[in-house]
XYZ file of C-alpha atoms in Angstrom:
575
model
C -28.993 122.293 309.982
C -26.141 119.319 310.138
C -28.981 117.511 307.390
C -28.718 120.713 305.741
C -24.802 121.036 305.542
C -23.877 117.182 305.069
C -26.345 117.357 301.922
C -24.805 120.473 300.274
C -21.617 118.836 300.780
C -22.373 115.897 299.013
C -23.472 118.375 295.966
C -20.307 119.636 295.790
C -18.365 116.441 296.381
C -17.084 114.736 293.507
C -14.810 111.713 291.796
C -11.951 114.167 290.780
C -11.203 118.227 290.873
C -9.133 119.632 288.367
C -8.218 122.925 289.124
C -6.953 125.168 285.714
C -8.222 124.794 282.111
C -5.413 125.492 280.020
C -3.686 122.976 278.415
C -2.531 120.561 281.177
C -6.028 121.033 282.569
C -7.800 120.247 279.767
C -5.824 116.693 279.429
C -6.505 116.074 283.000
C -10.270 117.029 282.707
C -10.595 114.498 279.560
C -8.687 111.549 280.352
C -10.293 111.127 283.717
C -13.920 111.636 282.341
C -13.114 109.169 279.916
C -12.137 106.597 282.802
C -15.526 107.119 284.494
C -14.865 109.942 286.778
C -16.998 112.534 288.009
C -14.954 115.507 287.097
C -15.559 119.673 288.309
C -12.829 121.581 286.389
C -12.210 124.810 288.073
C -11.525 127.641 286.473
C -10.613 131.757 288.037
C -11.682 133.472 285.060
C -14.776 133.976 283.301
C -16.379 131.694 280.645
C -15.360 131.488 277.241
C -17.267 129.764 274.603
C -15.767 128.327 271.615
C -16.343 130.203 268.260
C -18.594 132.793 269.671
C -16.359 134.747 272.092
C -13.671 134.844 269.762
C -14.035 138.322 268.633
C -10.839 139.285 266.588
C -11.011 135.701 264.984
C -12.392 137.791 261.057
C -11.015 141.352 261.983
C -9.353 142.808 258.916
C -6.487 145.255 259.630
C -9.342 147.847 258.391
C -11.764 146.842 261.243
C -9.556 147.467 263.770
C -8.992 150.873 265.983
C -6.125 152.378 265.723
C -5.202 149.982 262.876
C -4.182 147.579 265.360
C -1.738 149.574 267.362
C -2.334 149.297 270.818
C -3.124 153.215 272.761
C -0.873 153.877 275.675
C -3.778 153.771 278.176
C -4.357 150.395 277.192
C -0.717 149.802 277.376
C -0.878 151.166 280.765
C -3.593 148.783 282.293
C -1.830 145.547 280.113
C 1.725 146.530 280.465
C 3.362 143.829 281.064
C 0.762 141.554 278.593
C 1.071 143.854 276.122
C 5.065 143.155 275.377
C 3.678 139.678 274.086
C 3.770 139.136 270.773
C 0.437 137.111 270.644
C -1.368 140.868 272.412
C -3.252 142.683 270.093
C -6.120 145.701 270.869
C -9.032 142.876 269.437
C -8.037 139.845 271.545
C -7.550 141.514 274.990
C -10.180 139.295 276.569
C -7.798 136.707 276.113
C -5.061 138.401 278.667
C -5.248 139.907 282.235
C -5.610 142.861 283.537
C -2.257 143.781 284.699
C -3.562 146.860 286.951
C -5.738 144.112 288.480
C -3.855 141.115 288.984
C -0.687 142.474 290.777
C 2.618 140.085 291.613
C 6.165 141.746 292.833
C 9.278 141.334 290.565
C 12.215 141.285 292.297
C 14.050 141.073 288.841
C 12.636 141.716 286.126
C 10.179 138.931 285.138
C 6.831 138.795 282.552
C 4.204 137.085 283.633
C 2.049 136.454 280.844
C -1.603 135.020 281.628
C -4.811 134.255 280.648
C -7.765 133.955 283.022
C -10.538 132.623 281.429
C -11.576 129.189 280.496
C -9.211 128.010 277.859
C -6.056 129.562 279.819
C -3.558 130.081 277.402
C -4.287 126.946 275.159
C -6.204 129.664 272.917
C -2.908 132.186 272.906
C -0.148 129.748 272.700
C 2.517 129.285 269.940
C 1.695 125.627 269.299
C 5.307 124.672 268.649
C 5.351 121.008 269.745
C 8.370 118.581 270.057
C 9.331 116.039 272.600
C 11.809 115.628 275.063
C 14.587 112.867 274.190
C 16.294 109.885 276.567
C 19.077 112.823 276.384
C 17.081 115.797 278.345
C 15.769 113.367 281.372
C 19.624 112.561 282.385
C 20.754 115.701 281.752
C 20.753 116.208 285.445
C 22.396 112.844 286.324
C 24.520 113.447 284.201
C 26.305 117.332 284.879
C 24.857 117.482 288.393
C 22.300 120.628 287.949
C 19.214 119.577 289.601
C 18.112 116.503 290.665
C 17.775 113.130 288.351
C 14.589 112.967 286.469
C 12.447 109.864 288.194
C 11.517 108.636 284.487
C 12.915 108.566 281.354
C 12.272 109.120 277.815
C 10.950 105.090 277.402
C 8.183 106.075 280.223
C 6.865 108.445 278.609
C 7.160 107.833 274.535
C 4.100 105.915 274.474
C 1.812 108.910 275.780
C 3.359 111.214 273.644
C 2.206 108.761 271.001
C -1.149 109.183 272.673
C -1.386 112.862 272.975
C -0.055 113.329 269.432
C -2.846 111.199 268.415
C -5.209 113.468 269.508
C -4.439 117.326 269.585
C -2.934 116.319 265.998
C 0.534 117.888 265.075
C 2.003 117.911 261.854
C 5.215 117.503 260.968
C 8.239 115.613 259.623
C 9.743 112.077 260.909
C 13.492 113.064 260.831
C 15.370 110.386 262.592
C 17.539 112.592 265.240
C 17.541 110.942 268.241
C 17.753 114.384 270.447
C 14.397 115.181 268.780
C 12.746 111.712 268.813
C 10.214 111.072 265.675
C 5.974 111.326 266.402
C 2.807 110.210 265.288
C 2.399 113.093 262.824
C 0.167 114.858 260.663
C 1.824 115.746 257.263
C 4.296 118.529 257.935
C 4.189 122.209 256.409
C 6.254 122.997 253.711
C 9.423 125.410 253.839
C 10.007 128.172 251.336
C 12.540 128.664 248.669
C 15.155 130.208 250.818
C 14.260 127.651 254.107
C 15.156 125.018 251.854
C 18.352 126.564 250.301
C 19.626 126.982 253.949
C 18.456 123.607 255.106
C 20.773 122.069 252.326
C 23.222 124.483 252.877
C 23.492 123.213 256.663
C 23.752 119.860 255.380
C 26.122 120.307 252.933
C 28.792 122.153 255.808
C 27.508 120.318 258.949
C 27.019 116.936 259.946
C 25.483 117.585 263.233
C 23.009 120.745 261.870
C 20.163 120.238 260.426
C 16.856 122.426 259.478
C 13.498 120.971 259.380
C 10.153 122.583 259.242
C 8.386 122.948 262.768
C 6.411 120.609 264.001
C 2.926 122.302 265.147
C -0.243 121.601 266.444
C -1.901 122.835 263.336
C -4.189 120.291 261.539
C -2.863 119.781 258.174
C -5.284 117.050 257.809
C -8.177 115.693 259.906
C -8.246 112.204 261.155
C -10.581 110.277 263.110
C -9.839 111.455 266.269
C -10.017 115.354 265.446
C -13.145 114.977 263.494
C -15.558 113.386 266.961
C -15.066 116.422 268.104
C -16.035 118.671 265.757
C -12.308 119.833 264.126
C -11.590 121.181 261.176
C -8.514 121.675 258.909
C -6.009 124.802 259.077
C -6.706 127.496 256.952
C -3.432 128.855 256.926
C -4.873 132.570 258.039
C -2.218 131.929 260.831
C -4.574 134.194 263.011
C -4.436 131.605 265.809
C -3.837 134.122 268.801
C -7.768 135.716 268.122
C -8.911 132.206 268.597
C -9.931 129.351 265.735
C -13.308 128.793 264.469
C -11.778 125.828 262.350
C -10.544 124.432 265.178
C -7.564 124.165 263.370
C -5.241 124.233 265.719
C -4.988 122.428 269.318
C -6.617 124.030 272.265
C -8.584 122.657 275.279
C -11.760 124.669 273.986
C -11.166 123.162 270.427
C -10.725 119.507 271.804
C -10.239 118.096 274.731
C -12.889 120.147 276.920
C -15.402 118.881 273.980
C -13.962 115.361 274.287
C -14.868 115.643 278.021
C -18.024 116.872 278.176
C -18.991 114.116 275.720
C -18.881 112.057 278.419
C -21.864 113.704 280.842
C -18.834 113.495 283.240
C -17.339 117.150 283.281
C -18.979 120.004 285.156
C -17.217 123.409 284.839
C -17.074 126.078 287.587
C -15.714 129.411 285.853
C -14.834 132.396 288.051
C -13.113 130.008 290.846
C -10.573 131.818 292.377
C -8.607 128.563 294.192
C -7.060 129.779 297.476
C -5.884 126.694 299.069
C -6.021 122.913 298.571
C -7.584 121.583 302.382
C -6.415 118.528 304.233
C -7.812 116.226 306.347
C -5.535 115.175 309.056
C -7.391 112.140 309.724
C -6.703 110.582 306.935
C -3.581 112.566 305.615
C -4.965 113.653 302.218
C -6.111 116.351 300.795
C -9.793 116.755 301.262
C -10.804 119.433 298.840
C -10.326 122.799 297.430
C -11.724 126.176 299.048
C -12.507 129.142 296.145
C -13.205 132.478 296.381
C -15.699 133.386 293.730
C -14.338 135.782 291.832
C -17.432 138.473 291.542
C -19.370 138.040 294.640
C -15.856 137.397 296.801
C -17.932 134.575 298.392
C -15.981 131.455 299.721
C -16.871 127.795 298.545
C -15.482 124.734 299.472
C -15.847 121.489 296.998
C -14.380 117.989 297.863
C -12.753 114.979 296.145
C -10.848 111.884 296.264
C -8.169 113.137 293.984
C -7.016 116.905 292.506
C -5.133 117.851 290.123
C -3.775 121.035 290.116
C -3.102 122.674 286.696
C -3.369 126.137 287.629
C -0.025 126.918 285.448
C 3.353 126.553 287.000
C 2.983 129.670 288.936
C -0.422 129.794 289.805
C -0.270 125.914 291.053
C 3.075 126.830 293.284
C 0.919 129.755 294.516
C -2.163 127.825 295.867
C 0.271 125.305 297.551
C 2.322 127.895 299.203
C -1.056 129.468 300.531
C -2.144 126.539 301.202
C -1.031 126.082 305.750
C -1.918 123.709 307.831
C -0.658 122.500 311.495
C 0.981 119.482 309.097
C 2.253 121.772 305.958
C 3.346 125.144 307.867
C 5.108 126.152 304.473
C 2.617 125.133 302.109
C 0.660 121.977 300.851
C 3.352 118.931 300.677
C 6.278 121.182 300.787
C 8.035 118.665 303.763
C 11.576 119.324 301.312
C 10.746 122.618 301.209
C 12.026 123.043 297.744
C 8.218 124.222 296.603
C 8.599 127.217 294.912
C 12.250 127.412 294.270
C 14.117 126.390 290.577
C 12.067 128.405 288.488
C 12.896 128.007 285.153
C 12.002 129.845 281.631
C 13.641 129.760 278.306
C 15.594 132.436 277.400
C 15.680 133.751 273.809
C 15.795 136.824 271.928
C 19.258 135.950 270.727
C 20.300 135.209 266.819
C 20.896 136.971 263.543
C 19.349 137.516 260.418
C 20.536 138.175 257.318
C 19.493 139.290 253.336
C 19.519 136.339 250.522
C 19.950 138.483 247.117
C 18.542 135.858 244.882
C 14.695 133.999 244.444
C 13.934 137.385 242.426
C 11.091 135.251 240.884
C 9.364 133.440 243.811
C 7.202 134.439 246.507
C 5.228 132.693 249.382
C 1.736 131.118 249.123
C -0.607 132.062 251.667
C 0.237 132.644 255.735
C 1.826 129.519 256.875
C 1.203 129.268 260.992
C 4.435 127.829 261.690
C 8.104 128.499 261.097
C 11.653 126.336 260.706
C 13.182 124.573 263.360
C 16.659 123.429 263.910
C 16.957 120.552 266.875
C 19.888 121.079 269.155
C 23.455 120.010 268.235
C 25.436 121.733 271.248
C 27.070 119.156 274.171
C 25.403 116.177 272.649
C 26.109 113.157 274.721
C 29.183 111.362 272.820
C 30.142 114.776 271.259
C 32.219 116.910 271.985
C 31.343 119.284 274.816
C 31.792 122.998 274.834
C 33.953 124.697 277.662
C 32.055 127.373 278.793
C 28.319 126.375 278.976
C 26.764 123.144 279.554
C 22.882 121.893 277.779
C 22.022 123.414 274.620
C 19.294 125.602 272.578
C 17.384 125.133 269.211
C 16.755 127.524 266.558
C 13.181 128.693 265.643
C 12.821 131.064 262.912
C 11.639 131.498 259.017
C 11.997 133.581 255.686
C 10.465 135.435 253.995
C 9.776 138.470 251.534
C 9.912 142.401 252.406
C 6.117 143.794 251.788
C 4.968 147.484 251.629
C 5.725 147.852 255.578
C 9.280 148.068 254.203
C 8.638 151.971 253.618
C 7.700 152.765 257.475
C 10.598 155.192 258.088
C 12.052 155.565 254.920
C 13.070 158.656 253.162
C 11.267 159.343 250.178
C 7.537 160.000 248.529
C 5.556 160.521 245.602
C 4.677 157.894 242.576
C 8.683 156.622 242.167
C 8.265 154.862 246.137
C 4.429 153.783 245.294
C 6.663 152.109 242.406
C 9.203 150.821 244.660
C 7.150 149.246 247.159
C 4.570 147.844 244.963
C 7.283 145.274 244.260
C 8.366 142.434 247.062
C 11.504 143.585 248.536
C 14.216 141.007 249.123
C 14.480 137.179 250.864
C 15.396 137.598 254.250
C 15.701 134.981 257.232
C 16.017 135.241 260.978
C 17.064 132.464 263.232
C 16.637 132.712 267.388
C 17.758 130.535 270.190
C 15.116 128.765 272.387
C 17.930 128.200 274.964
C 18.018 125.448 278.429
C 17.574 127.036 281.523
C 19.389 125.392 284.606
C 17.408 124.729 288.067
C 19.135 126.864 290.705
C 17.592 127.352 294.004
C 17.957 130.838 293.803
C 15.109 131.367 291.293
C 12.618 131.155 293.570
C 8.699 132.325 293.964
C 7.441 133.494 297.755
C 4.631 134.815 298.959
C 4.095 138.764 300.238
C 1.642 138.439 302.933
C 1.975 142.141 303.859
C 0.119 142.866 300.668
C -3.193 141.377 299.286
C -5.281 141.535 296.032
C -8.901 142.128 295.789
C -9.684 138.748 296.838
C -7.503 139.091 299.917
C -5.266 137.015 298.901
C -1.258 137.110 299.419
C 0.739 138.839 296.521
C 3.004 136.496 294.798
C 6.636 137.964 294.393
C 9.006 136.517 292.135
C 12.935 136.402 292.144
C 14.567 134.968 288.841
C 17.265 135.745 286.272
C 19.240 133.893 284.009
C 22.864 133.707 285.033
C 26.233 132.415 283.930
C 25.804 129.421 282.362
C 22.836 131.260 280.032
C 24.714 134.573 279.100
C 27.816 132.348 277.970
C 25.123 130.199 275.695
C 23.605 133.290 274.044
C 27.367 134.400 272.911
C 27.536 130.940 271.371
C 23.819 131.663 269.406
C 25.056 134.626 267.628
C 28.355 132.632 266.941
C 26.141 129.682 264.933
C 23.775 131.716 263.791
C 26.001 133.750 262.030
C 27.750 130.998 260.805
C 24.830 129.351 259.717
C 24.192 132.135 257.535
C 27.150 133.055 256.174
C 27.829 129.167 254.449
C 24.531 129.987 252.999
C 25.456 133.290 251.227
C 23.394 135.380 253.063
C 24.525 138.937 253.778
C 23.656 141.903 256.116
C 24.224 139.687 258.508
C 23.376 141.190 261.838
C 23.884 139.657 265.202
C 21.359 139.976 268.149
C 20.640 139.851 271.957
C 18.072 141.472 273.721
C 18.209 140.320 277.033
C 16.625 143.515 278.315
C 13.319 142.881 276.508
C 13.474 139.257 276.894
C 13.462 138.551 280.819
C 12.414 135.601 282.478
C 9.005 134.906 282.067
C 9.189 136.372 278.802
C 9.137 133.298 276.764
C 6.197 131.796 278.307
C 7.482 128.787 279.125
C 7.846 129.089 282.519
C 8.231 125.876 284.717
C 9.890 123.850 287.862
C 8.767 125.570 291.620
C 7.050 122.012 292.173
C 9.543 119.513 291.083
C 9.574 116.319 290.250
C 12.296 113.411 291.637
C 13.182 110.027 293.493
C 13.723 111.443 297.198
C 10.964 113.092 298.841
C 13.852 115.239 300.820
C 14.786 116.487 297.572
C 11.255 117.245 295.409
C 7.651 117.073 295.964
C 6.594 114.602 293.281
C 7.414 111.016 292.508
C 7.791 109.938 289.250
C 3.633 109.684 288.623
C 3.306 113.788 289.108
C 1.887 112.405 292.642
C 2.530 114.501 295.984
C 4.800 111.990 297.975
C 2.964 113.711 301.348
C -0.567 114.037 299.895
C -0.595 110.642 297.917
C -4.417 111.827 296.037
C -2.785 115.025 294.875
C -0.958 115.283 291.510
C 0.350 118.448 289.997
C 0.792 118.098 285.653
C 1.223 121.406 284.872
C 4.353 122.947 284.312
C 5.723 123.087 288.206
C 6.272 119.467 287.847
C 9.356 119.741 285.712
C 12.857 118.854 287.096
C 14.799 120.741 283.727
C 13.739 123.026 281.050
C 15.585 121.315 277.995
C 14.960 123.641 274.818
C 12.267 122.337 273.550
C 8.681 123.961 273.858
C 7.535 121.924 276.605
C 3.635 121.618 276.132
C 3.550 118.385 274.360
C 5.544 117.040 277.631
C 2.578 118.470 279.648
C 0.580 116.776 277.895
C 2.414 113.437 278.173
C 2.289 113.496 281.582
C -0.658 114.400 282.690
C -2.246 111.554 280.470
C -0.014 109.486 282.073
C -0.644 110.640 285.505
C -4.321 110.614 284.938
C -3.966 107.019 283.702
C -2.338 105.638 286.898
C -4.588 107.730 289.576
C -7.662 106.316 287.866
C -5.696 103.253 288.045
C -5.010 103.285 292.066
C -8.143 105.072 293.033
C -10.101 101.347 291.853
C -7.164 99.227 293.912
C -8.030 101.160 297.004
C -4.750 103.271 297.340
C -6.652 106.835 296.865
């Protein structure tokens, strides 16, 4: 029996275990195949395969039930998915169950998920921009938080590196708190984009619109084509998954790029419950699992794991993760492990009506909208008095269509007439706004409850507070102002705070924070626990700030980079 047990443990032992697929996972799972590694990627949800389970990916409006409205039962059973934009009735498989993955809200917070390999990589908005020298003092420098342990020089060089690769198009601009890329050619804006782009120049030296910078392949290069890419077809259909592969996703690339290596093997329907430690040699052993139909437990072992479960799904396997030498949760000695939750918050802005470009329309559905970088509390501007940090605009124009007429008085051949012809420009602009760390924000776990695993219930206290209700007055302010130097009228001012709760934005990140004091955070500056040295977390926990920029492209940086130097002091013996 001990022959029996020592050789089933050395088929399930491997180089590296990399727990999540999503888009951090996916980075980890490559770049340490690519170094040699023996890799299992775990993954809690069920297989996906690329192309053939994407089922919506051809649906025409027609070939949907309902006509893509989504029925209140199904409503019922997704209701907190279903507020996401990206939900539709033919791409469900793509979000969980809400009736059967609980969590507790202490305020009002949307978790938005996807369990199934992929993770939200196949669902996500794409929007990619990096972080500037600006966003990794911002902490030094006001005092929120603690100081970032790199800074923007660390890490340039592997977002050169990940740009490379998941390919993102877009425009070199030369604003240094939106530092230029290795891009793909950008998009183009449309008539009205550009009149208010020139406009901003024109009445602002510190504004400025340029068109988003995506991971949509505008063109295929080297890198994109080994693994079997193709071009964007501008159907901007992304959220029912890609047969082009046009835009980035671990499915589309780097899972691909990893199992060209005969170094990846994938275990779907992996329910991580805790990472294990050996006291012996004070690291972390392994991983145990729960599979997720038969409720069976597993253990598998390595000499280094990354955890890119997602921010919250990471913090939750290290809080449930006890030992007689972590009593709170794996490497949580400064106990600040699952506090300084951060998310964007947005649904803030205006819009407005242009009465003019009578004669021009769009060309086909662009997957991508405007941008405009932050200019608020710039260091070496001037600083505003009742907010610190900043936002950026997203946004985009367009034409009224025939959906114009929902609600509207009227019938018979003169409104056939009426809407037959495109109704007027219009253009929206909405803050992606900084969220401070503050202890308060915090993620626990409810042990008097369990889920059908028998696991702990996560619970979740977070809200955005002073410093982010007094930036969202100052969004409608510019906004409107924006607009108005451009002609535009209607104008109309809005901020939704109600709809748009934590969470909502999908950027959720911190609980697991990076820093230079091991009293103060639970990663150094290499993502790497300081008391579990062969355990790195690259997901969004990591992060020390939120800036307001989309932050996937920094996941991506850093787990590359993290990757890079375990594979790096695994071979000198330190692992």
């Amino acid at each position: 029996m001990p022959n029996i047990n020592r050789k089933a443990q050395q088929e399930r032992t491997f180089d590296a275990i990399v727990v999540g697929s999503g888009i951090s996972g996916g980075w980890a799972a490559k770049e340490l195949t690519e170094k040699g590694l023996k890799v299992l990627l775990l993954e809690r949800g069920r297989n996906i395969r690329h192309v053939a389970d994407y089922k919506g990916m051809n649906n025409n409006p027609w070939d949907v039930p309902y006509r893509g409205m989504i029925p209140r039962e199904l409503r019922e059973r997704y209701h907190v998915q279903s507020q996401c934009y990206a939900f539709n009735i033919d791409n469900t498989d793509f979000w969980v169950d809400d009736s059967e993955n609980p969590y507790i809200q202490d305020k009002p917070f949307n978790w938005l998920r996807g369990y199934h390999l992929g993770g939200r990589s196949l669902m996500w908005g794409r929007q990619s921009y990096r972080w500037s020298e600006m966003d990794f003092e911002s902490n030094a420098r006001d005092g929120h938080g603690v100081d970032w342990p790199i800074r923007y020089k660390d890490l340039a060089p592997w977002y050169d590196y990940v740009e490379t690769f998941a390919g993102i198009s877009g425009s070199n601009d030369g604003l240094p708190q939106l530092p230029d890329g290795q891009f793909l050619p950008p998009m183009e804006m449309n008539c009205l984009e550009q009149h208010v782009s020139e406009s901003m120049r024109k009445n602002w030296d510190d504004r400025r619109m340029i068109i988003g910078r995506t991971a949509n392949l505008t063109e295929v290069r080297e890198p994109q084509a080994k693994v079997g890419r193709g071009k964007c077809q501008f159907r901007n259909r992304c959220h029912w998954g890609c047969p082009y592969g046009g835009y980035f996703s671990s499915l589309s690339a780097t899972l691909p790029a990893a199992q060209a290596t005969g170094n990846l093997t994938i275990r779907t329907d992996a329910v991580v419950s805790e990472v294990m430690f050996d006291e012996k040699k004070q690291r972390a052993s392994g991983v145990r699992i729960i599979d997720r139909n038969s409720k069976q437990t597993e253990e598998y072992f390595a000499k280094i794991i990354f955890l890119n479960a997602s921010t919250l799904g990471t913090t939750f396997i290290l809080l449930n993760s006890k030992s007689n030498r972590f009593p709170n949760g794996f490497g949580n000695d400064s106990g600040v492990i699952g506090h300084y939750l951060m998310d964007h918050h947005y649904g803030v802005g205006a819009g407005g009506v242009y009465d003019g470009f009578a004669d021009k329309y769009i060309s086909g559905r662009r997957a991508n909208g405007i941008y405009v970088p932050r200019f608020r509390n710039l260091p070496g501007k001037e600083q505003m008095k009742d907010f610190v940090r900043g936002y950026g605009f997203q946004g985009g124009a367009g034409r009224g269509g025939w959906g114009r007429a929902f609600g509207k008085s009227g019938f018979g051949a003169s409104m056939k007439t009426e809407i037959h012809e495109p109704g007027p420009w219009s253009l929206w602009l909405g803050g992606w706004c900084e969220h401070l760390p503050d202890v308060r924000n915090q993620v626990s776990l409810d042990t008097t409850q369990t889920d059908q695993w028998g696991l702990p219930i996560l619970k979740i206290d977070c809200e955005f507070r002073e410093n982010e209700i007094a930036m969202r007055q100052d969004v409608m302010k510019t906004t409107s102002e924006i607009m108005e130097a451009a002609g535009l009228k209607d104008i109309h001012p809005f901020d939704d705070l109600v709809n748009n709760p934590p969470g909502h934005c999908i950027h959720e990140m911190g609980t697991c924070r990076m820093g230079r004091d091991p009293k103060t955070s639970a990663l150094n500056g290499f993502n790497q626990m300081w008391a579990s040295p062969n355990v790195f977390v690259t997901d969004g926990a990591c992060m020390t700030s939120s800036a307001c920029q989309n932050p996937s492209l920094t996941y991506m940086a850093l787990t590359a980079r993290a990757a890079d130097f375990a594979v790096k002091e695994l071979k000198r013996g330190n692992l």
